[in-house]
Coordinates of C-alpha atoms in Angstrom, one line a residue:
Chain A
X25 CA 13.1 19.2 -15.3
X26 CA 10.9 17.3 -18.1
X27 CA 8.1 16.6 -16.2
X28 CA 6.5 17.2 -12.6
X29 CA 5.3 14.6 -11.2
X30 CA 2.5 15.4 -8.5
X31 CA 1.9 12.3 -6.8
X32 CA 6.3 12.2 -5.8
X33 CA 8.1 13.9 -3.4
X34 CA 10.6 16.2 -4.6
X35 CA 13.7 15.3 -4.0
X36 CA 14.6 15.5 -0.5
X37 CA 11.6 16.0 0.8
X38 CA 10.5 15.1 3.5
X39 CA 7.0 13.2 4.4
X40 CA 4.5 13.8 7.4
X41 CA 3.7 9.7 6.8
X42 CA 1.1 10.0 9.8
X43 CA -1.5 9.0 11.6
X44 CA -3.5 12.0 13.2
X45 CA -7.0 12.3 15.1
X46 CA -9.2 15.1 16.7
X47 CA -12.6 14.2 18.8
X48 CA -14.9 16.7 20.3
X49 CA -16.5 15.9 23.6
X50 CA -18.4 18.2 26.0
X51 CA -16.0 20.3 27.8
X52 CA -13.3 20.2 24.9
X53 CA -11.5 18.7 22.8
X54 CA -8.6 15.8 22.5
X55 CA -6.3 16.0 19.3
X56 CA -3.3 13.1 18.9
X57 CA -0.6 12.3 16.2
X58 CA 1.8 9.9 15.9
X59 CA 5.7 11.0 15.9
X60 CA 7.2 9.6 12.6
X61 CA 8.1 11.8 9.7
X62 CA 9.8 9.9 6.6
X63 CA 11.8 10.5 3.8
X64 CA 10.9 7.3 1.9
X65 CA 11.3 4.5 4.2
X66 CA 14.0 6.2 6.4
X67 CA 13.0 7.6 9.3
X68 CA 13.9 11.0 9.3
X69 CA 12.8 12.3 12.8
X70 CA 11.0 10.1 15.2
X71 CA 10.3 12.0 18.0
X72 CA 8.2 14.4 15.8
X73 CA 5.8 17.1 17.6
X74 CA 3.0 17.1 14.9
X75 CA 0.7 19.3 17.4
X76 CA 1.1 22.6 15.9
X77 CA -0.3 25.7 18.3
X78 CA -2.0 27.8 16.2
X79 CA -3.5 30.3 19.2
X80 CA -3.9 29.4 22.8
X81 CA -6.6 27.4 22.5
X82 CA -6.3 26.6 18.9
X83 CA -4.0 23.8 17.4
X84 CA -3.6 22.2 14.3
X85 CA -2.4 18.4 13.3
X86 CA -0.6 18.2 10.1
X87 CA -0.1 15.1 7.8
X88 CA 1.6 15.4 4.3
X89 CA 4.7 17.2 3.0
X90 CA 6.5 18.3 6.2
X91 CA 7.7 21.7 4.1
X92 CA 4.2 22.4 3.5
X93 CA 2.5 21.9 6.2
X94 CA 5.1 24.4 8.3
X95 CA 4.7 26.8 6.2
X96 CA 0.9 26.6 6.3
X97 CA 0.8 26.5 9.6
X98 CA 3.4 29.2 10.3
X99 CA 1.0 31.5 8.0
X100 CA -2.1 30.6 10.2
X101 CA 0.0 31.1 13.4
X102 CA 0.6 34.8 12.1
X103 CA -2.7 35.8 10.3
X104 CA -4.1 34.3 14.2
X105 CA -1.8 36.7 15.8
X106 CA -2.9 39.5 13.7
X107 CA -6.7 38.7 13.5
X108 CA -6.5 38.4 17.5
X109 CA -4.8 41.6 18.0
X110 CA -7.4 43.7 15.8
X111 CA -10.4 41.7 17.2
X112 CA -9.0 42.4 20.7
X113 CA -10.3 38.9 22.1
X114 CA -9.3 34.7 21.5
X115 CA -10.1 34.0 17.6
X116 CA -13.1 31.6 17.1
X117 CA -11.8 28.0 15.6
X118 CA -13.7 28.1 12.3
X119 CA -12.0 31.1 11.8
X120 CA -8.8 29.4 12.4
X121 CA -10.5 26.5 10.2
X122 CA -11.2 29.3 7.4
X123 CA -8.0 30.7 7.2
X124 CA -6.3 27.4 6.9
X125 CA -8.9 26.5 4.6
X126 CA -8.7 29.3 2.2
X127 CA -4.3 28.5 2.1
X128 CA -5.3 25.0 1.1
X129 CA -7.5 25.6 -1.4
X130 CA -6.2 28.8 -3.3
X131 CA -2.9 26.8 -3.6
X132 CA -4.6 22.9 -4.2
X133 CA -2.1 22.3 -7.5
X134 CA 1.3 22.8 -5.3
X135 CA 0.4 21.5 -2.0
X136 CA 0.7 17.9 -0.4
X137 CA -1.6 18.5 2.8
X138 CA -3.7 17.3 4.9
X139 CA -4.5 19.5 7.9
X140 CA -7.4 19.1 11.3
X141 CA -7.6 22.0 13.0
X142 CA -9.1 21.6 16.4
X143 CA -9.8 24.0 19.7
X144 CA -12.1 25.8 22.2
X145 CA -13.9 29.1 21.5
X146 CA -16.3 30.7 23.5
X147 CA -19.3 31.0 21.0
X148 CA -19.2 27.4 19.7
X149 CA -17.4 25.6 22.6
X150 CA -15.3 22.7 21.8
X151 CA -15.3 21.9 17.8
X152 CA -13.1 19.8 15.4
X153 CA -12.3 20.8 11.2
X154 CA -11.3 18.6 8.8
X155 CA -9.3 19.9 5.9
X156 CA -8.4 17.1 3.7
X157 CA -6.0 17.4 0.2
X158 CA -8.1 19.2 -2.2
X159 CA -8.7 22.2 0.2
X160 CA -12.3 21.7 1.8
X161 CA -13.7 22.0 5.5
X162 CA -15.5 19.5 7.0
X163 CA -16.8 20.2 10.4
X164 CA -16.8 16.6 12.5
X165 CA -16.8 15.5 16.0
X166 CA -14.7 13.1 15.2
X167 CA -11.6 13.5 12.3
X168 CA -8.9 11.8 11.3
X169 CA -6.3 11.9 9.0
X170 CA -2.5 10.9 7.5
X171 CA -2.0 7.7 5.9
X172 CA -1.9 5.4 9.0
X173 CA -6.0 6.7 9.2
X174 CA -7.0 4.6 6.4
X175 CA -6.6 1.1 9.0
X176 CA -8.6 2.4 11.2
X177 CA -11.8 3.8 9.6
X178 CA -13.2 0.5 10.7
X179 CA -11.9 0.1 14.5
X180 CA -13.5 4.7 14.8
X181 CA -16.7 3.8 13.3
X182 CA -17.3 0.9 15.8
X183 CA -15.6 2.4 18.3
X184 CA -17.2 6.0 18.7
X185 CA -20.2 7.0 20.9
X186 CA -21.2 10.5 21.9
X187 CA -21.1 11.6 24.9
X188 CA -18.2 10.6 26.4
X189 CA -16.0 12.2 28.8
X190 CA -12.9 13.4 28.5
X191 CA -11.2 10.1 30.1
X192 CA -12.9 7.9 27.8
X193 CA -12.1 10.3 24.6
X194 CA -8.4 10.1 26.2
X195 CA -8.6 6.2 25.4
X196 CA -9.9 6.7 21.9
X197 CA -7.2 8.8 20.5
X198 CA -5.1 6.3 22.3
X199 CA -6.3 3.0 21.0
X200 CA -7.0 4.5 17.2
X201 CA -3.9 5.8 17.1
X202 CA -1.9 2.5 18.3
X203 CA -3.7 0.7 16.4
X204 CA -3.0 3.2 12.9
X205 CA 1.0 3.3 14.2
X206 CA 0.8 -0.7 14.8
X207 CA 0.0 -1.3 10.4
X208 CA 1.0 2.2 8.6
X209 CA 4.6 1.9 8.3
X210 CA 5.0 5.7 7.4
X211 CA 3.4 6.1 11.2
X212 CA 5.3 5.4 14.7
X213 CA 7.1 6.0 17.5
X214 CA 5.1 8.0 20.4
X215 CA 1.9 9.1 20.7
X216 CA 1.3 13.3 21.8
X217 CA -1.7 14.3 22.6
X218 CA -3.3 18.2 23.8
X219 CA -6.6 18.3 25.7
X220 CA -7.9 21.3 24.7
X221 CA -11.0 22.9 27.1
X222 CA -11.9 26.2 28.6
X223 CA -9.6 25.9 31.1
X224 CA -6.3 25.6 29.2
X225 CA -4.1 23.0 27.1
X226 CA -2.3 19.8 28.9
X227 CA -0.3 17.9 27.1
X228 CA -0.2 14.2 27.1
X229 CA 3.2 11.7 25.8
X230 CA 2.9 8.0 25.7
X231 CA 6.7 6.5 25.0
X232 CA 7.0 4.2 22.3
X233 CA 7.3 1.3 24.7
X234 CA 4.5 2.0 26.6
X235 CA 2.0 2.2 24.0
X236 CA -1.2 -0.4 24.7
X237 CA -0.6 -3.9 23.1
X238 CA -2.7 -5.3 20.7
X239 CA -2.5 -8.5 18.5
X240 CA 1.1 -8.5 16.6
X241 CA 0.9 -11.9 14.8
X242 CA 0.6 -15.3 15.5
X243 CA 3.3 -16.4 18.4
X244 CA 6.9 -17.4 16.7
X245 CA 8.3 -20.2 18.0
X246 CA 12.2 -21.2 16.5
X247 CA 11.9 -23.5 14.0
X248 CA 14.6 -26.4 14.5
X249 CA 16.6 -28.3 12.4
X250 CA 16.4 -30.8 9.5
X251 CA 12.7 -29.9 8.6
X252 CA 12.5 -31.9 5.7
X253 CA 14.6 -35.1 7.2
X254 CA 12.3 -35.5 10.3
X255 CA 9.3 -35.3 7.6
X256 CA 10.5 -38.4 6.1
X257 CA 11.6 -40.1 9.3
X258 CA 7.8 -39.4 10.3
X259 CA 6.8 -41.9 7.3
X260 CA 6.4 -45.2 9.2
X261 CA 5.4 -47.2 6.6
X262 CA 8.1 -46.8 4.0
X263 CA 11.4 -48.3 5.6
X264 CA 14.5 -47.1 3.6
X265 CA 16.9 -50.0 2.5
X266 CA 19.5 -48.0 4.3
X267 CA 19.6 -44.6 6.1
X268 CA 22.5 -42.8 7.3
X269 CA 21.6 -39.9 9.3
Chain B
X100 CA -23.8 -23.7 -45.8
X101 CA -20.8 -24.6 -47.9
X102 CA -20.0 -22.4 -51.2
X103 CA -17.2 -24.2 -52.4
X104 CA -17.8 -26.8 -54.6
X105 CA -14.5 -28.5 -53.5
X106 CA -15.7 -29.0 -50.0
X107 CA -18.7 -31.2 -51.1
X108 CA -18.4 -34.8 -50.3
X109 CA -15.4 -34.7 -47.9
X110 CA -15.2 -34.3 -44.8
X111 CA -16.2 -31.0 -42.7
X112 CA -13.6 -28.7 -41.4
X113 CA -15.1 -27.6 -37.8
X114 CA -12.3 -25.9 -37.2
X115 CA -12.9 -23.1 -40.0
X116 CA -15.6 -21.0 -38.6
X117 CA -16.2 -19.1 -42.6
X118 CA -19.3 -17.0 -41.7
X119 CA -17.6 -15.7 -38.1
X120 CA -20.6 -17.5 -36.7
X121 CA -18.9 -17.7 -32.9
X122 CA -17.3 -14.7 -31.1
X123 CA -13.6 -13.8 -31.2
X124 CA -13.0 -15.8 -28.0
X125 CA -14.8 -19.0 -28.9
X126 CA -13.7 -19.2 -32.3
X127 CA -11.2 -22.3 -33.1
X128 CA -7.4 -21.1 -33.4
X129 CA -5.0 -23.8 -34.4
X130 CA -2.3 -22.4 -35.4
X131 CA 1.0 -21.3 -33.9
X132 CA 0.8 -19.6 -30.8
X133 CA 4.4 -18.0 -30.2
X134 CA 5.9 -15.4 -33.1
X135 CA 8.9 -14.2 -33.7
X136 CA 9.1 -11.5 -31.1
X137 CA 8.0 -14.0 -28.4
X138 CA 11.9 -13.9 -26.5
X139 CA 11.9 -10.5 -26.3
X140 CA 8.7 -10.7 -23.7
X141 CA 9.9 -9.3 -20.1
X142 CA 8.8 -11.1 -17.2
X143 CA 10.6 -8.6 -14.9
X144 CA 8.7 -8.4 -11.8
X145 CA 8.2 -5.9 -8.9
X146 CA 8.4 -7.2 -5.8
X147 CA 4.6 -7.1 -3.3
X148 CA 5.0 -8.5 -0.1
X149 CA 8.4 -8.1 1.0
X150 CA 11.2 -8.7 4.0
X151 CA 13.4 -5.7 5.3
X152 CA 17.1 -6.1 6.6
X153 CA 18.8 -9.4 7.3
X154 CA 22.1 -9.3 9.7
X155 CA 24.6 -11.9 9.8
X156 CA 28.5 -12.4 11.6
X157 CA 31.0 -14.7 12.5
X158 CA 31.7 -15.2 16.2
X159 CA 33.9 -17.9 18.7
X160 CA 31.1 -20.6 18.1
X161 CA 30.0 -19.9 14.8
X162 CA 27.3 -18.4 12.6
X163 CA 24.8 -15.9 14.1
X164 CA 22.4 -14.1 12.0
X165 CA 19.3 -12.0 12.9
X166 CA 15.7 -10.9 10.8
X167 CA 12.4 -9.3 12.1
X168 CA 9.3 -10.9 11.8
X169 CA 7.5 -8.8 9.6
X170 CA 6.4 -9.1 5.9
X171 CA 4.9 -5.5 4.4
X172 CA 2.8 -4.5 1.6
X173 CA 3.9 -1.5 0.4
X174 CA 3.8 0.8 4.0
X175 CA 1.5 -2.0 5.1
X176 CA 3.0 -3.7 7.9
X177 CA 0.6 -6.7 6.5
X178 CA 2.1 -10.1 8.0
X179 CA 3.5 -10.1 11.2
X180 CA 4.7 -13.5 12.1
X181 CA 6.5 -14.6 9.2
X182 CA 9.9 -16.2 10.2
X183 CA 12.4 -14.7 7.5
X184 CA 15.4 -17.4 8.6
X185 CA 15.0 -20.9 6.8
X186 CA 17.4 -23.5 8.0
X187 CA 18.4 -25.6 5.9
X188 CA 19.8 -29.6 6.9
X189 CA 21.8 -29.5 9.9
X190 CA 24.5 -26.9 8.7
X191 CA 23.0 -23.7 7.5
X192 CA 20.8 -21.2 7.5
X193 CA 19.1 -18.6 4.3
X194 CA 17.7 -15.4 5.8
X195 CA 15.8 -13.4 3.4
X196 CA 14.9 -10.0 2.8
X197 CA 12.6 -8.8 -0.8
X198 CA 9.8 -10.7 -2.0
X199 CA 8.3 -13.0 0.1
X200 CA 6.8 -15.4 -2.7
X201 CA 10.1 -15.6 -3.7
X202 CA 11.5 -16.7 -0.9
X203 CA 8.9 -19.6 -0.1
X204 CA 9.7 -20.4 -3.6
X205 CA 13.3 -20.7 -2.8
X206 CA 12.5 -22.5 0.3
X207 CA 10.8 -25.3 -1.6
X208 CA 13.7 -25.5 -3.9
X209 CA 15.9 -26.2 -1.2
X210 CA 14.0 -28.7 0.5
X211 CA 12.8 -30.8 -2.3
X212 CA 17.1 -30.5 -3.2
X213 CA 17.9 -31.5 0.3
X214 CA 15.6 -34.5 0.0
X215 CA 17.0 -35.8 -3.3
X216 CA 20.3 -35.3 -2.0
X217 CA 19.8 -37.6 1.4
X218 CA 18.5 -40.1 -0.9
X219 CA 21.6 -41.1 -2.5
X220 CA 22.8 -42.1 0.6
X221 CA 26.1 -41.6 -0.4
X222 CA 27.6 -40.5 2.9
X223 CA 27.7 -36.9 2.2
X224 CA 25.4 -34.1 2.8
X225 CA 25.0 -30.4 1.4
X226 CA 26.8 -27.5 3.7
X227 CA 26.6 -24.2 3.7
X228 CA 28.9 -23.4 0.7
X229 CA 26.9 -26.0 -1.3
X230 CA 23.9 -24.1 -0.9
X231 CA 25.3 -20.9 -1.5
X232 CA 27.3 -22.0 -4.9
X233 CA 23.4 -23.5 -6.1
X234 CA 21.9 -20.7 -5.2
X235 CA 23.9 -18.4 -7.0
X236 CA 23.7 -20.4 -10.0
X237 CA 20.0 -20.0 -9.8
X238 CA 20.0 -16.1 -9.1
X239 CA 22.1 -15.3 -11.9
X240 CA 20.6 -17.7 -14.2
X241 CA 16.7 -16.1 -13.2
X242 CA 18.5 -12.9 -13.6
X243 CA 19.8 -13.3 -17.3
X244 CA 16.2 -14.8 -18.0
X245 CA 15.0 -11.4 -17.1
X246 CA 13.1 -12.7 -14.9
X247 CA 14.4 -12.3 -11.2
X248 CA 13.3 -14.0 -8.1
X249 CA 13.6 -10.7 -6.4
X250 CA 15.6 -10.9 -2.9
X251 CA 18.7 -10.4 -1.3
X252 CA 20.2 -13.6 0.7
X253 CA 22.5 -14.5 3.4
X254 CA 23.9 -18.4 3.8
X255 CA 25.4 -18.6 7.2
X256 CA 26.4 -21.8 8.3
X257 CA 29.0 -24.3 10.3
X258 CA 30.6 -27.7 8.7
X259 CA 33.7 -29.5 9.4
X260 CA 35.0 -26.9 11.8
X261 CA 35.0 -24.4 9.5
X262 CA 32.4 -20.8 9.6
X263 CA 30.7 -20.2 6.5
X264 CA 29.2 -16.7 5.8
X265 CA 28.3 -15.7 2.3
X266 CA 25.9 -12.9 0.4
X267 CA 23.8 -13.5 -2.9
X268 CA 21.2 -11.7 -4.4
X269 CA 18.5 -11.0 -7.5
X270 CA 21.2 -9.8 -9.7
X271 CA 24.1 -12.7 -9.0
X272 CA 25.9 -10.8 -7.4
X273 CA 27.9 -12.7 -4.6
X274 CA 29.7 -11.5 -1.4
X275 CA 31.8 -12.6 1.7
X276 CA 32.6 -11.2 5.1
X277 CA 32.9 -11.5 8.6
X278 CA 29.8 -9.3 9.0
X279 CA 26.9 -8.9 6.1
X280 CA 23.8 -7.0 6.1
X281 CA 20.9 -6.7 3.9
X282 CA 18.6 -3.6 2.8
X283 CA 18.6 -0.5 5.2
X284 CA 20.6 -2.4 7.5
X285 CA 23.8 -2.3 5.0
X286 CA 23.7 1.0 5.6
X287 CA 22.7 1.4 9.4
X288 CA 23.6 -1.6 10.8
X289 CA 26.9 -2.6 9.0
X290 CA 29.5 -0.1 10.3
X291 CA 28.3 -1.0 13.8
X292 CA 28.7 -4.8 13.3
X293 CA 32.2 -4.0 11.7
X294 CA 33.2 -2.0 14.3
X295 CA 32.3 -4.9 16.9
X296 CA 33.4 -7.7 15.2
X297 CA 36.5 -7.4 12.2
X298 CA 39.8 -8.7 14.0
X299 CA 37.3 -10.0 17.1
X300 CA 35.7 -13.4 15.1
X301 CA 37.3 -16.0 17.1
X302 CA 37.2 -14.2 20.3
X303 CA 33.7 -12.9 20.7
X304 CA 32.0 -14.8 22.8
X305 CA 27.7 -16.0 22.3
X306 CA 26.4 -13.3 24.6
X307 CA 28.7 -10.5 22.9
X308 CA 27.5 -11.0 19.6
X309 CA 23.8 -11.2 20.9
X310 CA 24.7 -8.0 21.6
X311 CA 25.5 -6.5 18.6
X312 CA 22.8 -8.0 17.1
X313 CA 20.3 -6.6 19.7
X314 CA 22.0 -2.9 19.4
X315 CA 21.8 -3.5 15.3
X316 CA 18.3 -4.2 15.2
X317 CA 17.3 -1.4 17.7
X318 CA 18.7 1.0 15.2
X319 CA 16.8 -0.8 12.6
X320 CA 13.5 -0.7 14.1
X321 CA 14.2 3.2 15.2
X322 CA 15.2 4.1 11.9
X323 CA 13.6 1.5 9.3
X324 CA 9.9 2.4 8.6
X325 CA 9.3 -1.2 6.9
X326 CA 10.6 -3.1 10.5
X327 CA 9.0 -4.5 13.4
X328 CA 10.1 -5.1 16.6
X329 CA 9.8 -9.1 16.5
X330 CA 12.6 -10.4 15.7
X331 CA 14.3 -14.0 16.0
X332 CA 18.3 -14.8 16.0
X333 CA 19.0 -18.0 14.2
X334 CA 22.6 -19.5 15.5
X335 CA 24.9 -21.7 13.7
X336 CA 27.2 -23.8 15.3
X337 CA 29.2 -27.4 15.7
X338 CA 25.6 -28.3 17.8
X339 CA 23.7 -27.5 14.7
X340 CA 21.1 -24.9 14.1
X341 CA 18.9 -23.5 16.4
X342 CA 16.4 -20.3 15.7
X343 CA 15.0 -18.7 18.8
X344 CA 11.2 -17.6 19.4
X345 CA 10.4 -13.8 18.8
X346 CA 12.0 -11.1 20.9
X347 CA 12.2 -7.5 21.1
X348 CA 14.9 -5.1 22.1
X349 CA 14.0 -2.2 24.6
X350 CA 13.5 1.3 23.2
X351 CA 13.8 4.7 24.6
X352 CA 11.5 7.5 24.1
X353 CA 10.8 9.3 27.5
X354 CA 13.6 12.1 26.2
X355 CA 10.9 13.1 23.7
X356 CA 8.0 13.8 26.0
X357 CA 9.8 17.6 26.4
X358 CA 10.0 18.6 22.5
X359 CA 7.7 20.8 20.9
X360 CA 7.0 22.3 17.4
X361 CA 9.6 22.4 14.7
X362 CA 10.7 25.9 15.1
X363 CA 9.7 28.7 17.7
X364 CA 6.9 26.7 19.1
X365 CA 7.0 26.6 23.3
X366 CA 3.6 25.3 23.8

């Protein structure tokens, strides 16, 4: 192997392409990813569940290498598990956050990962963490992330307001998401969704064919035949010593 | 002010800039502008905006061929309205995939050849194998220049009774069969359009090879992350050409809506 090339997949690996999102809003929170992972421009899975439970009112959205982002989130899952056993009561999210954090960061050179780590806890309430590729934690009420998020910047700046209920944060996710999966080609397929509150998780699915429509292109009507020919038939003024058609 | 002694009383050389009075850029260069390595300059391109899978096969009537409508930049699904399958005169139709300049230059090319061609008015006109022989003249010849026009092409048409299906793309290299396919759907899409249609070309009917079409480019859009479910089916036959308006095929997802996690995960 002469040289390692940071920026490339190894070979065979697989990528998280993505679009993900987390919002806060007052009684939780709403977290959505696309379902797409590639390996190039193969579609490798496309029914992908990229809503990773981390504890039962913590999950995590995951965008980058597929490998790594498992095995991160498999090593939060357990340190969770462990951390809620000793502490005898539901972890707090920015510990969740933290933990994740610290993975990201320690290990910045070998990783390809972009994580959001979202929940409910009792001492903060609902709250969102954004934990982008060089390892650092952002607290937002809004996030989002994967390479589908980069379309959208635009459409979530406009868009957002605070206060909104958990219907109207619902229809966020939805639209930003459709919207990311309708122009990133490494995003697709469904969208899943968890509301996360006090109360519990509920998951939401839109199919791929039900997703909301918005503008795909001009409409394409069949072109017909002999494009050029009618172009000079339309030229009235020049008459042709002879035409054969 | 002029040293040399030889200069006085003749003419002035503007040209000669002797005390580097004007910058690099402005000063006057007339001499040669090519040197001897000048050949060996690649103009190899990569290709930017670019076309994904073409499909094409023979059936009862003719010449059906199908592309999505979708031009991408990179990931980028950038331009979605483009219509990838040109017709050409009354006989044939190119469907691209690769770069999208290319192929509006290639479009061009045929057009301004039709037009000299039907002003000869010699009674004939260019089919589909004329096009194809041309245009593989013109992809190998870009080719050995070193500088491709970076696509892959199908020619599918229908003159004097006769089906006409051919392949040809930024190398030269030439193909034909009963059923073709460009980019990912050579490798998706082709076994199934075999499987359909080898021994069946005179006996599939219009709706049948809609079919196949429509279950190819399903696969295509599940599986290709550079497609789009637009999509137009251009059809070749004795009544001439005729490309329809956009469609999409039906997809299924609901059988997703019950997975979760990647391993041991139940919530």
């Amino acid at each position: 192997m002469d040289h390692i090339d940071m920026h490339r997949l190894k070979q065979g690996e697989v990528n998280l392409g993505t679009s993900i999102m987390a919002v806060q809003f007052d009684g939780g929170v709403v977290i959505g990813a696309d379902s797409r992972t590639t390996t190039g421009s193969y579609i490798a899975n496309r029914v992908t569940d990229k809503l990773t439970f981390l504890h039962d009112r913590i999950y995590c959205c995951r965008s980058g290498s597929a490998a790594d982002t498992q095995a991160i989130a498999d090593f939060g899952h357990y340190y969770l598990q462990m951390q809620a056993q000793t502490l005898g009561s539901a972890p707090a999210v920015l510990t969740a956050a933290a933990i994740m954090e610290k993975m990201c960061y320690q290990n910045k050179d070998q990783l390809s990962a972009g994580i959001i780590v979202a929940g409910w806890d009792k001492k903060t309430g609902p709250s969102v963490y954004n934990i982008p590729l060089g390892g650092g934690l952002f607290r937002q009420p809004w996030a989002i992330g994967g390479s589908g998020s980069t379309y959208v910047y635009g459409y979530c700046d406009a868009t957002y307001q605070e206060g909104w209920g958990k219907d109207e944060t619902v229809n966020f996710v939805k639209n930003t998401l459709t919207l990311a999966m309708s122009r990133d080609g490494s995003s697709g397929g469904c969208i899943r969704m968890c509301v996360i509150t006090e109360d519990g998780v509920e998951r939401k699915f839109i199919p791929g064919n039900e997703l909301p429509k918005f503008w795909e292109g001009k409409e394409v009507l069949g072109e017909a035949t002999q494009k050029a020919l009618a172009a000079i038939s339309a030229v009235s003024d020049v008459a042709p010593m002879a035409v054969e058609v | 002010m002029d040293h040399f002694p030889t200069n006085w009383g003749r003419p002035r050389n503007d040209a000669f800039d002797a005390y580097g009075t004007y910058p690099i850029s402005q000063r006057p260069y007339n001499g040669p502008t090519t040197d001897a390595f000048s050949d060996g300059i690649q103009h190899t391109q990569q290709p930017i905006v670019t076309g994904t899978s073409v499909l094409a096969i023979k059936y009862k009537d003719g010449i059906m061929m199908a592309a999505d409508n979708l031009a991408s930049y990179g990931s980028l699904a950038r331009f979605k309205d483009i219509q990838r399958l040109h017709p050409v005169g009354n006989n044939t139709v190119i469907g691209a995939g690769g770069d999208m300049s290319d192929f509006q230059y290639i479009q061009a090319l045929l057009d301004q050849l039709m037009i000299e061609e039907f002003t000869e008015q010699d009674g004939h006109s260019l089919g589909p194998s004329e096009i194809h022989e041309y245009l593989s003249h013109v992809m190998y010849s870009r080719r050995s220049k070193m500088d491709p026009l970076w696509n892959s092409l199908i020619v599918g048409g229908f003159k004097d009774e006769k089906r006409f299906l051919s392949y040809v793309d930024l190398l030269g290299t030439t193909y034909s069969a009963s059923t073709l396919a460009t980019g990912y759907g050579s490798y998706i899409a082709q076994p199934l359009l075999r499987k359909a249609v080898e021994g069946n070309e005179d006996v599939l009917t219009e709706d049948e090879a809609v079919k196949i079409l429509e279950q190819s480019m399903k696969v295509l859009f599940y599986r290709d992350a550079r497609s789009l479910n637009k999509y137009q089916i251009a059809k070749i036959t004795a009544d001439g050409v005729s490309v329809s308006e956009s469609r999409s095929v039906e997809t299924h997802w609901s059988f997703a809506e019950g997975i979760r996690g990647y391993g041991a995960q139940t919530q």
